[in-house]
Amino acid sequence: MHAMETIQIIIEFVGTLAFAISGIRLAAAKQFDWFGGYVVGLTTAIGGGTMRDVMLGVTPFWMTNSIYIICTAIAMFIVVIFRKYLVRLNNTWFIFDTFGLALFTIAGIQKTLLMGMPFWVAIIMGCITGAAGGVLRDVLINEVPLIFRKEIYAIACIVGGLVYQFCSWLNLGLEMVVFFSFVSVVLVRVLAVKYHITLPHLKNIER
């Protein structure tokens, strides 16, 4: 249990930094000011976890530890200081977003399991933790949320959750369970984007 809690904290810290950088980058593309960029980055980083914690009936994680606010500030200064170099790294932004998605999905699953919830609830909470922050981010920057458009996003969270459960059934060590779950989310996301794999689109219904 102690190892799971430690890994949970590390995952949330790294995921916060990755998602915050992803959000601030998109805010910069929309020419937001520093405060606006920080708000978008913070919303991206803590939005999904906040929704998860509210649904689980616990105090949102960032209200008990200021490190998440600090992580977002660090992400903000990274983007500001290295903006000229980072602008050329389009693929890097995709990687940050994908890593954040995988890390937060795992964090959501683990926190839900720690509370004694069944695994199907943990998968849902993992999806919310990983994807909801991006939905809020896209709303703030006036874009149609990514998970509702062309790319595989939330489905990658579900796959990661199923892999987590399967590895748990095999009684693998916690580190290996986290590793394989992380890799599965990243792999699904990368392959979907590389090979333009999408879900079928709803057709317009005309009278």
PDB file of C-alpha atoms in Angstrom:
ATOM      1  CA  MET A   1       0.000   0.000   0.000  1.00  0.00           C
ATOM      2  CA  HIS A   2       2.843   2.401   0.877  1.00  0.00           C
ATOM      3  CA  ALA A   3       4.562   1.723  -2.467  1.00  0.00           C
ATOM      4  CA  MET A   4       1.302   2.373  -4.323  1.00  0.00           C
ATOM      5  CA  GLU A   5       0.832   5.701  -2.543  1.00  0.00           C
ATOM      6  CA  THR A   6       4.427   6.745  -3.303  1.00  0.00           C
ATOM      7  CA  ILE A   7       4.090   5.892  -6.990  1.00  0.00           C
ATOM      8  CA  GLN A   8       0.741   7.707  -7.011  1.00  0.00           C
ATOM      9  CA  ILE A   9       2.401  10.933  -5.779  1.00  0.00           C
ATOM     10  CA  ILE A  10       5.269  10.706  -8.283  1.00  0.00           C
ATOM     11  CA  ILE A  11       2.878  10.050 -11.162  1.00  0.00           C
ATOM     12  CA  GLU A  12       0.684  13.024 -10.233  1.00  0.00           C
ATOM     13  CA  PHE A  13       3.690  15.367  -9.999  1.00  0.00           C
ATOM     14  CA  VAL A  14       5.141  14.356 -13.364  1.00  0.00           C
ATOM     15  CA  GLY A  15       1.700  14.287 -14.982  1.00  0.00           C
ATOM     16  CA  THR A  16       0.956  17.774 -13.689  1.00  0.00           C
ATOM     17  CA  LEU A  17       4.120  19.167 -15.266  1.00  0.00           C
ATOM     18  CA  ALA A  18       3.485  17.397 -18.573  1.00  0.00           C
ATOM     19  CA  PHE A  19      -0.160  18.484 -18.842  1.00  0.00           C
ATOM     20  CA  ALA A  20       0.579  22.041 -17.701  1.00  0.00           C
ATOM     21  CA  ILE A  21       3.224  22.478 -20.403  1.00  0.00           C
ATOM     22  CA  SER A  22       0.805  21.074 -22.979  1.00  0.00           C
ATOM     23  CA  GLY A  23      -1.950  23.482 -21.951  1.00  0.00           C
ATOM     24  CA  ILE A  24       0.289  26.548 -21.737  1.00  0.00           C
ATOM     25  CA  ARG A  25       1.665  25.837 -25.192  1.00  0.00           C
ATOM     26  CA  LEU A  26      -1.839  25.896 -26.699  1.00  0.00           C
ATOM     27  CA  ALA A  27      -2.650  29.082 -24.787  1.00  0.00           C
ATOM     28  CA  ALA A  28       0.516  30.648 -26.230  1.00  0.00           C
ATOM     29  CA  ALA A  29      -0.633  29.677 -29.728  1.00  0.00           C
ATOM     30  CA  LYS A  30      -3.828  31.640 -29.014  1.00  0.00           C
ATOM     31  CA  GLN A  31      -1.706  34.597 -27.790  1.00  0.00           C
ATOM     32  CA  PHE A  32      -3.034  34.532 -24.229  1.00  0.00           C
ATOM     33  CA  ASP A  33      -1.226  36.691 -21.681  1.00  0.00           C
ATOM     34  CA  TRP A  34       0.853  35.127 -18.881  1.00  0.00           C
ATOM     35  CA  PHE A  35      -2.063  34.922 -16.465  1.00  0.00           C
ATOM     36  CA  GLY A  36      -4.323  33.380 -19.100  1.00  0.00           C
ATOM     37  CA  GLY A  37      -1.632  30.874 -19.992  1.00  0.00           C
ATOM     38  CA  TYR A  38      -1.201  29.928 -16.355  1.00  0.00           C
ATOM     39  CA  VAL A  39      -4.943  29.444 -15.891  1.00  0.00           C
ATOM     40  CA  VAL A  40      -5.159  27.222 -18.974  1.00  0.00           C
ATOM     41  CA  GLY A  41      -2.120  25.217 -17.865  1.00  0.00           C
ATOM     42  CA  LEU A  42      -3.454  24.789 -14.343  1.00  0.00           C
ATOM     43  CA  THR A  43      -6.897  23.807 -15.601  1.00  0.00           C
ATOM     44  CA  THR A  44      -5.353  21.220 -17.901  1.00  0.00           C
ATOM     45  CA  ALA A  45      -3.229  19.818 -15.097  1.00  0.00           C
ATOM     46  CA  ILE A  46      -5.767  19.641 -12.263  1.00  0.00           C
ATOM     47  CA  GLY A  47      -9.141  19.670 -14.023  1.00  0.00           C
ATOM     48  CA  GLY A  48      -9.509  15.922 -14.500  1.00  0.00           C
ATOM     49  CA  GLY A  49      -8.213  15.054 -11.044  1.00  0.00           C
ATOM     50  CA  THR A  50     -10.532  17.606  -9.470  1.00  0.00           C
ATOM     51  CA  MET A  51     -13.565  16.119 -11.191  1.00  0.00           C
ATOM     52  CA  ARG A  52     -12.456  12.646 -10.098  1.00  0.00           C
ATOM     53  CA  ASP A  53     -12.021  13.650  -6.457  1.00  0.00           C
ATOM     54  CA  VAL A  54     -15.362  15.472  -6.339  1.00  0.00           C
ATOM     55  CA  MET A  55     -17.088  12.371  -7.709  1.00  0.00           C
ATOM     56  CA  LEU A  56     -15.264  10.179  -5.183  1.00  0.00           C
ATOM     57  CA  GLY A  57     -16.292  12.495  -2.353  1.00  0.00           C
ATOM     58  CA  VAL A  58     -12.786  13.516  -1.254  1.00  0.00           C
ATOM     59  CA  THR A  59     -10.918  16.827  -1.047  1.00  0.00           C
ATOM     60  CA  PRO A  60      -9.387  17.636  -4.464  1.00  0.00           C
ATOM     61  CA  PHE A  61      -5.744  16.599  -4.455  1.00  0.00           C
ATOM     62  CA  TRP A  62      -4.300  20.044  -5.197  1.00  0.00           C
ATOM     63  CA  MET A  63      -5.993  21.569  -2.142  1.00  0.00           C
ATOM     64  CA  THR A  64      -3.863  19.509   0.223  1.00  0.00           C
ATOM     65  CA  ASN A  65      -0.486  20.103  -1.434  1.00  0.00           C
ATOM     66  CA  SER A  66       0.708  23.312  -3.088  1.00  0.00           C
ATOM     67  CA  ILE A  67       3.270  21.485  -5.234  1.00  0.00           C
ATOM     68  CA  TYR A  68       0.747  21.202  -8.077  1.00  0.00           C
ATOM     69  CA  ILE A  69       0.362  24.983  -8.201  1.00  0.00           C
ATOM     70  CA  ILE A  70       4.151  25.300  -8.138  1.00  0.00           C
ATOM     71  CA  CYS A  71       4.552  22.667 -10.889  1.00  0.00           C
ATOM     72  CA  THR A  72       2.274  24.711 -13.131  1.00  0.00           C
ATOM     73  CA  ALA A  73       4.308  27.859 -12.421  1.00  0.00           C
ATOM     74  CA  ILE A  74       7.485  25.963 -13.360  1.00  0.00           C
ATOM     75  CA  ALA A  75       5.827  24.809 -16.582  1.00  0.00           C
ATOM     76  CA  MET A  76       4.844  28.406 -17.290  1.00  0.00           C
ATOM     77  CA  PHE A  77       8.407  29.674 -16.954  1.00  0.00           C
ATOM     78  CA  ILE A  78       9.757  26.792 -19.053  1.00  0.00           C
ATOM     79  CA  VAL A  79       7.464  27.814 -21.904  1.00  0.00           C
ATOM     80  CA  VAL A  80       8.235  31.540 -21.484  1.00  0.00           C
ATOM     81  CA  ILE A  81      12.021  31.183 -21.209  1.00  0.00           C
ATOM     82  CA  PHE A  82      12.468  28.542 -23.916  1.00  0.00           C
ATOM     83  CA  ARG A  83       9.623  29.608 -26.209  1.00  0.00           C
ATOM     84  CA  LYS A  84      11.793  30.210 -29.300  1.00  0.00           C
ATOM     85  CA  TYR A  85      13.315  26.752 -29.019  1.00  0.00           C
ATOM     86  CA  LEU A  86      10.127  24.984 -28.047  1.00  0.00           C
ATOM     87  CA  VAL A  87       8.086  26.403 -30.933  1.00  0.00           C
ATOM     88  CA  ARG A  88      10.009  24.115 -33.292  1.00  0.00           C
ATOM     89  CA  LEU A  89       9.237  21.026 -31.237  1.00  0.00           C
ATOM     90  CA  ASN A  90       5.715  20.199 -32.381  1.00  0.00           C
ATOM     91  CA  ASN A  91       6.234  16.500 -31.810  1.00  0.00           C
ATOM     92  CA  THR A  92       7.466  17.243 -28.299  1.00  0.00           C
ATOM     93  CA  TRP A  93       4.126  18.851 -27.420  1.00  0.00           C
ATOM     94  CA  PHE A  94       2.334  15.752 -28.580  1.00  0.00           C
ATOM     95  CA  ILE A  95       4.593  13.624 -26.393  1.00  0.00           C
ATOM     96  CA  PHE A  96       3.978  15.852 -23.351  1.00  0.00           C
ATOM     97  CA  ASP A  97       0.228  15.556 -23.851  1.00  0.00           C
ATOM     98  CA  THR A  98       0.401  11.788 -24.367  1.00  0.00           C
ATOM     99  CA  PHE A  99       2.626  11.206 -21.339  1.00  0.00           C
ATOM    100  CA  GLY A 100       0.328  13.376 -19.225  1.00  0.00           C
ATOM    101  CA  LEU A 101      -2.673  11.389 -20.444  1.00  0.00           C
ATOM    102  CA  ALA A 102      -1.044   8.069 -19.526  1.00  0.00           C
ATOM    103  CA  LEU A 103       0.256   9.228 -16.149  1.00  0.00           C
ATOM    104  CA  PHE A 104      -3.022  10.775 -15.042  1.00  0.00           C
ATOM    105  CA  THR A 105      -5.014   7.767 -16.211  1.00  0.00           C
ATOM    106  CA  ILE A 106      -2.895   5.551 -13.973  1.00  0.00           C
ATOM    107  CA  ALA A 107      -3.154   8.044 -11.110  1.00  0.00           C
ATOM    108  CA  GLY A 108      -6.942   8.024 -11.385  1.00  0.00           C
ATOM    109  CA  ILE A 109      -7.095   4.238 -11.428  1.00  0.00           C
ATOM    110  CA  GLN A 110      -4.817   3.865  -8.416  1.00  0.00           C
ATOM    111  CA  LYS A 111      -6.556   6.464  -6.291  1.00  0.00           C
ATOM    112  CA  THR A 112      -9.951   4.890  -6.993  1.00  0.00           C
ATOM    113  CA  LEU A 113      -8.666   1.434  -6.114  1.00  0.00           C
ATOM    114  CA  LEU A 114      -7.116   2.764  -2.904  1.00  0.00           C
ATOM    115  CA  MET A 115     -10.601   3.875  -1.903  1.00  0.00           C
ATOM    116  CA  GLY A 116     -11.910   0.337  -2.330  1.00  0.00           C
ATOM    117  CA  MET A 117     -13.970   1.008  -5.454  1.00  0.00           C
ATOM    118  CA  PRO A 118     -14.559  -1.776  -8.035  1.00  0.00           C
ATOM    119  CA  PHE A 119     -12.320  -1.816 -11.042  1.00  0.00           C
ATOM    120  CA  TRP A 120     -14.928  -0.734 -13.562  1.00  0.00           C
ATOM    121  CA  VAL A 121     -15.299   2.462 -11.543  1.00  0.00           C
ATOM    122  CA  ALA A 122     -11.511   2.827 -11.506  1.00  0.00           C
ATOM    123  CA  ILE A 123     -11.382   2.687 -15.314  1.00  0.00           C
ATOM    124  CA  ILE A 124     -14.018   5.423 -15.589  1.00  0.00           C
ATOM    125  CA  MET A 125     -12.182   7.566 -13.053  1.00  0.00           C
ATOM    126  CA  GLY A 126      -8.935   6.950 -14.920  1.00  0.00           C
ATOM    127  CA  CYS A 127     -10.532   8.253 -18.117  1.00  0.00           C
ATOM    128  CA  ILE A 128     -11.891  11.317 -16.320  1.00  0.00           C
ATOM    129  CA  THR A 129      -8.533  12.029 -14.673  1.00  0.00           C
ATOM    130  CA  GLY A 130      -6.665  11.670 -17.954  1.00  0.00           C
ATOM    131  CA  ALA A 131      -9.050  13.313 -20.419  1.00  0.00           C
ATOM    132  CA  ALA A 132     -11.282  15.806 -18.586  1.00  0.00           C
ATOM    133  CA  GLY A 133      -8.520  18.354 -18.065  1.00  0.00           C
ATOM    134  CA  GLY A 134      -7.999  18.468 -21.815  1.00  0.00           C
ATOM    135  CA  VAL A 135     -11.730  18.996 -22.348  1.00  0.00           C
ATOM    136  CA  LEU A 136     -11.713  21.988 -19.992  1.00  0.00           C
ATOM    137  CA  ARG A 137      -8.550  23.302 -21.675  1.00  0.00           C
ATOM    138  CA  ASP A 138     -10.123  23.170 -25.117  1.00  0.00           C
ATOM    139  CA  VAL A 139     -13.255  24.940 -23.858  1.00  0.00           C
ATOM    140  CA  LEU A 140     -11.107  27.752 -22.415  1.00  0.00           C
ATOM    141  CA  ILE A 141      -9.235  28.243 -25.693  1.00  0.00           C
ATOM    142  CA  ASN A 142     -12.466  28.029 -27.707  1.00  0.00           C
ATOM    143  CA  GLU A 143     -11.779  24.726 -29.460  1.00  0.00           C
ATOM    144  CA  VAL A 144     -13.963  21.661 -29.875  1.00  0.00           C
ATOM    145  CA  PRO A 145     -12.599  19.220 -27.243  1.00  0.00           C
ATOM    146  CA  LEU A 146     -10.058  16.845 -28.723  1.00  0.00           C
ATOM    147  CA  ILE A 147     -11.756  13.706 -27.401  1.00  0.00           C
ATOM    148  CA  PHE A 148     -14.899  14.554 -29.389  1.00  0.00           C
ATOM    149  CA  ARG A 149     -13.055  15.022 -32.659  1.00  0.00           C
ATOM    150  CA  LYS A 150     -10.885  12.955 -34.931  1.00  0.00           C
ATOM    151  CA  GLU A 151      -8.269  11.469 -32.609  1.00  0.00           C
ATOM    152  CA  ILE A 152      -8.285   8.421 -30.327  1.00  0.00           C
ATOM    153  CA  TYR A 153      -7.925   9.877 -26.836  1.00  0.00           C
ATOM    154  CA  ALA A 154     -10.254   8.552 -24.127  1.00  0.00           C
ATOM    155  CA  ILE A 155     -10.164   5.104 -25.765  1.00  0.00           C
ATOM    156  CA  ALA A 156      -6.440   5.010 -24.988  1.00  0.00           C
ATOM    157  CA  CYS A 157      -7.317   5.564 -21.308  1.00  0.00           C
ATOM    158  CA  ILE A 158      -9.732   2.632 -21.379  1.00  0.00           C
ATOM    159  CA  VAL A 159      -7.114   0.368 -22.966  1.00  0.00           C
ATOM    160  CA  GLY A 160      -4.616   1.432 -20.319  1.00  0.00           C
ATOM    161  CA  GLY A 161      -7.119   0.628 -17.607  1.00  0.00           C
ATOM    162  CA  LEU A 162      -7.836  -2.821 -19.007  1.00  0.00           C
ATOM    163  CA  VAL A 163      -4.113  -3.550 -19.242  1.00  0.00           C
ATOM    164  CA  TYR A 164      -3.706  -2.405 -15.621  1.00  0.00           C
ATOM    165  CA  GLN A 165      -6.391  -4.843 -14.514  1.00  0.00           C
ATOM    166  CA  PHE A 166      -5.025  -7.703 -16.616  1.00  0.00           C
ATOM    167  CA  CYS A 167      -1.519  -7.235 -15.217  1.00  0.00           C
ATOM    168  CA  SER A 168      -2.971  -7.103 -11.697  1.00  0.00           C
ATOM    169  CA  TRP A 169      -4.704 -10.449 -12.326  1.00  0.00           C
ATOM    170  CA  LEU A 170      -1.312 -11.868 -13.329  1.00  0.00           C
ATOM    171  CA  ASN A 171       0.024 -10.746  -9.925  1.00  0.00           C
ATOM    172  CA  LEU A 172       2.809  -8.680 -11.489  1.00  0.00           C
ATOM    173  CA  GLY A 173       4.635  -6.231  -9.246  1.00  0.00           C
ATOM    174  CA  LEU A 174       3.122  -2.757  -8.944  1.00  0.00           C
ATOM    175  CA  GLU A 175       5.982  -1.187 -10.886  1.00  0.00           C
ATOM    176  CA  MET A 176       5.416  -3.576 -13.792  1.00  0.00           C
ATOM    177  CA  VAL A 177       1.652  -3.025 -13.706  1.00  0.00           C
ATOM    178  CA  VAL A 178       2.198   0.736 -13.935  1.00  0.00           C
ATOM    179  CA  PHE A 179       4.824   0.325 -16.661  1.00  0.00           C
ATOM    180  CA  PHE A 180       2.683  -1.834 -18.934  1.00  0.00           C
ATOM    181  CA  SER A 181      -0.368   0.359 -18.399  1.00  0.00           C
ATOM    182  CA  PHE A 182       1.664   3.479 -19.222  1.00  0.00           C
ATOM    183  CA  VAL A 183       3.117   1.913 -22.361  1.00  0.00           C
ATOM    184  CA  SER A 184      -0.299   0.745 -23.556  1.00  0.00           C
ATOM    185  CA  VAL A 185      -1.821   4.230 -23.323  1.00  0.00           C
ATOM    186  CA  VAL A 186       1.138   5.830 -25.106  1.00  0.00           C
ATOM    187  CA  LEU A 187       1.239   3.115 -27.774  1.00  0.00           C
ATOM    188  CA  VAL A 188      -2.475   3.337 -28.587  1.00  0.00           C
ATOM    189  CA  ARG A 189      -2.308   7.124 -28.806  1.00  0.00           C
ATOM    190  CA  VAL A 190       0.832   7.205 -30.947  1.00  0.00           C
ATOM    191  CA  LEU A 191      -0.345   4.492 -33.346  1.00  0.00           C
ATOM    192  CA  ALA A 192      -3.762   6.108 -33.694  1.00  0.00           C
ATOM    193  CA  VAL A 193      -2.229   9.447 -34.664  1.00  0.00           C
ATOM    194  CA  LYS A 194       0.478   7.966 -36.887  1.00  0.00           C
ATOM    195  CA  TYR A 195      -1.902   5.768 -38.871  1.00  0.00           C
ATOM    196  CA  HIS A 196      -4.919   8.110 -38.672  1.00  0.00           C
ATOM    197  CA  ILE A 197      -7.037   5.592 -36.777  1.00  0.00           C
ATOM    198  CA  THR A 198     -10.360   7.117 -35.727  1.00  0.00           C
ATOM    199  CA  LEU A 199     -13.759   6.087 -34.500  1.00  0.00           C
ATOM    200  CA  PRO A 200     -16.647   6.294 -36.987  1.00  0.00           C
ATOM    201  CA  HIS A 201     -18.228   9.738 -37.170  1.00  0.00           C
ATOM    202  CA  LEU A 202     -21.903  10.332 -36.566  1.00  0.00           C
ATOM    203  CA  LYS A 203     -23.719  11.224 -39.769  1.00  0.00           C
ATOM    204  CA  ASN A 204     -25.838  14.317 -40.005  1.00  0.00           C
ATOM    205  CA  ILE A 205     -29.555  13.448 -39.763  1.00  0.00           C
ATOM    206  CA  GLU A 206     -31.677  15.469 -42.115  1.00  0.00           C
ATOM    207  CA  ARG A 207     -35.432  15.487 -42.256  1.00  0.00           C
TER     208      ARG A 207
END
